[in-house]
XYZ file of C-alpha atoms in Angstrom:
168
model
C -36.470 10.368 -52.890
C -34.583 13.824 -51.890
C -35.806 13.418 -48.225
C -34.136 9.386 -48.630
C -30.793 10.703 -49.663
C -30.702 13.448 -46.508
C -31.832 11.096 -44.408
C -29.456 8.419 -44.915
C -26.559 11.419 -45.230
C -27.272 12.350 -42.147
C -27.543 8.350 -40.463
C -24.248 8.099 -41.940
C -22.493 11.253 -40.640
C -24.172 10.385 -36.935
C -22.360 6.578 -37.619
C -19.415 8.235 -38.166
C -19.530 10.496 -35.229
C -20.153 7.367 -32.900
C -17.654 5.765 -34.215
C -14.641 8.051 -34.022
C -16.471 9.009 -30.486
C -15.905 5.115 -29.519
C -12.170 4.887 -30.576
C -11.641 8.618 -28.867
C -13.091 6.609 -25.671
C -11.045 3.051 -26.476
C -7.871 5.324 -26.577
C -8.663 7.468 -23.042
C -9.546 4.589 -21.262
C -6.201 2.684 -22.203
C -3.760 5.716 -21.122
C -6.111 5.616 -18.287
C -4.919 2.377 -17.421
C -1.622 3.065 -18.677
C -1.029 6.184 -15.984
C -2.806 4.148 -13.466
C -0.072 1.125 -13.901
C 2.940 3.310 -13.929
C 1.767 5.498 -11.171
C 1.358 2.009 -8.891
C 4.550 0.856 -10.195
C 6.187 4.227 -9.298
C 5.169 4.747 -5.854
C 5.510 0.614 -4.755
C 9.388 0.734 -6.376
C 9.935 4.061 -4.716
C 9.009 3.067 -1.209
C 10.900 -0.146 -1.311
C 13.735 1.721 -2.979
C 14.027 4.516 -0.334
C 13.477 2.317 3.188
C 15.985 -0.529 1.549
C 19.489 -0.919 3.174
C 20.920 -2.420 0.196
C 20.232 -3.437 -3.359
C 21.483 -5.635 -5.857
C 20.729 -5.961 -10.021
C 21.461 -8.687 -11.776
C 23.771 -8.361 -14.962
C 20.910 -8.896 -17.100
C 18.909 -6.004 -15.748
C 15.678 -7.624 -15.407
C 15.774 -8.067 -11.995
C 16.522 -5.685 -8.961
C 16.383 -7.359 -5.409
C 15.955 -5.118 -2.022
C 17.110 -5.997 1.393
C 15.877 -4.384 4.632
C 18.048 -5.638 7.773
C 15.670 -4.858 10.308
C 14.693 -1.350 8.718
C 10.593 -2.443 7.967
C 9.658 -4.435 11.029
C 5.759 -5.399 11.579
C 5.348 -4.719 7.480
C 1.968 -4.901 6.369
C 3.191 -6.828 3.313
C 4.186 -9.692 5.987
C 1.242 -11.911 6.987
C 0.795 -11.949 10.997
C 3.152 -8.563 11.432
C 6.610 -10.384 10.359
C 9.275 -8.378 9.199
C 10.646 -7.544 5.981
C 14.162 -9.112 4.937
C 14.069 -8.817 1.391
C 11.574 -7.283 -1.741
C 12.439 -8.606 -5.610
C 11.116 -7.308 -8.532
C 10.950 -9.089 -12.383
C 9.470 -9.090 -15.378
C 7.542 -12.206 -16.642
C 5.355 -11.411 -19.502
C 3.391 -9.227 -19.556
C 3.404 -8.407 -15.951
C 5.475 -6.559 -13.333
C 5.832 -9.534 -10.445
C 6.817 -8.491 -6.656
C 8.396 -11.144 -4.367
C 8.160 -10.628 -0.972
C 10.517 -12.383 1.946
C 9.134 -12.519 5.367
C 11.329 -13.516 8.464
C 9.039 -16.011 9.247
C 8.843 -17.595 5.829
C 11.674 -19.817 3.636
C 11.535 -18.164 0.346
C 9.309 -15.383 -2.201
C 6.012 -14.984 -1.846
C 5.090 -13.698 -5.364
C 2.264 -11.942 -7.289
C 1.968 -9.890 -10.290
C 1.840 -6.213 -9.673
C 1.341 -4.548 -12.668
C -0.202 -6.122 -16.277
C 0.218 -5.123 -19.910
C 3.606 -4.794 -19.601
C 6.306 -5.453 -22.383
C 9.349 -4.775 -21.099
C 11.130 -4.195 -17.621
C 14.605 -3.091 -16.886
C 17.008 -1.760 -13.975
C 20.679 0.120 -13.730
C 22.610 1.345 -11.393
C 22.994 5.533 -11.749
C 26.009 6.106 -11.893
C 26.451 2.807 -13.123
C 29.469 1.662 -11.288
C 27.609 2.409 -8.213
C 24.037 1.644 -6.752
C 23.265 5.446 -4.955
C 20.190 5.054 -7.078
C 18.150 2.976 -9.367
C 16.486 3.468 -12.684
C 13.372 1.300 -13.713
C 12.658 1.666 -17.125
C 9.215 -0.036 -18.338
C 7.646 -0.283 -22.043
C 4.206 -0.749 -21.725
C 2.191 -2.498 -24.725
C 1.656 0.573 -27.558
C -1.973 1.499 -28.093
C -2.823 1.947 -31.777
C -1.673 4.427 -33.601
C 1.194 5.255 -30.897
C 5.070 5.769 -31.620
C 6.530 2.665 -29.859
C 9.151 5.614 -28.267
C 6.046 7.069 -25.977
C 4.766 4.018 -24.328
C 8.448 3.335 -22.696
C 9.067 5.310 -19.514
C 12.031 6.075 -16.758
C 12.173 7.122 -13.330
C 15.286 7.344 -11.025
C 15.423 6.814 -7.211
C 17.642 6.865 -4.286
C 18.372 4.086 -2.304
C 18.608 6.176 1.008
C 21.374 4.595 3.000
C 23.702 4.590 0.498
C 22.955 8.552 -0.607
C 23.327 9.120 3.357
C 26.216 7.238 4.475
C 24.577 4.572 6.165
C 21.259 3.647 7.627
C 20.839 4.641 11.501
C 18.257 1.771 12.565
């Protein structure tokens, strides 16, 4: 009866050690994720940002639209090596979506970038001006999480405005 009750003490302890071992794992593999989104999101924004001629925002914020006069000629992102006129970026729940314009083609191409998504928003910094542009994007909170640590910022500069002008 004694060897019962340590037995099924010690069944019980290893259950609970798998257990909080599987939600330790649920939890890393998320933020995983999480880093891996924002880190794609970061350096696709960034590019486009930088090599753009000109921006524009909408007055909502949830939408920031790139234009490229010439700058990104024979762009991968262009089927058949067409150039790059314009880049747009949205929010449509819960994804990130990219639309791409081609010279050769009439309107957006457009595919979702980045999932689990809640929220996506641009401004102006300063905001009178458009030197530079800050995303800001709320992903969906993991368990447990303060909703204030799953929302994150980064700032960059749209080149040809920060330099005076784009030399093609």
């Amino acid at each position: 009866m004694v060897a019962l009750v340590i037995g099924l003490i010690v069944v019980l302890g290893a259950g609970q050690l798998f257990i909080a071992s599987k939600r330790t794992y649920d939890q890393m593999e998320q933020l995983a994720s999480r880093q891996q989104s924002l880190r794609a999101l970061y350096d696709f924004i960034s590019l486009d940002v930088r090599t753009a001629t000109s921006a524009s925002i909408n007055a909502a914020g949830s939408e920031l639209t790139l234009f490229y006069e010439g700058r990104r000629q024979a762009d991968p992102a262009c089927s058949g090596g067409g150039n790059l006129v314009s880049v747009k970026y949205s929010y449509a729940s819960p994804s990130v979506m990219v639309g791409v314009q081609c010279d050769s083609a009439s309107g957006y191409t457009t595919n979702a970038l980045v999932n689990g998504v809640e929220a996506l928003s641009f401004s102006p910094l300063p905001p009178e001006e458009l030197p530079y542009v800050e995303a800001n994007v709320t992903f969906e909170a993991m368990s447990g999480e303060p909703a204030d640590s799953s929302i994150f910022s980064f700032v960059v500069a749209l080149r040809c405005a920060v330099f005076d002008g784009c030399a093609s």
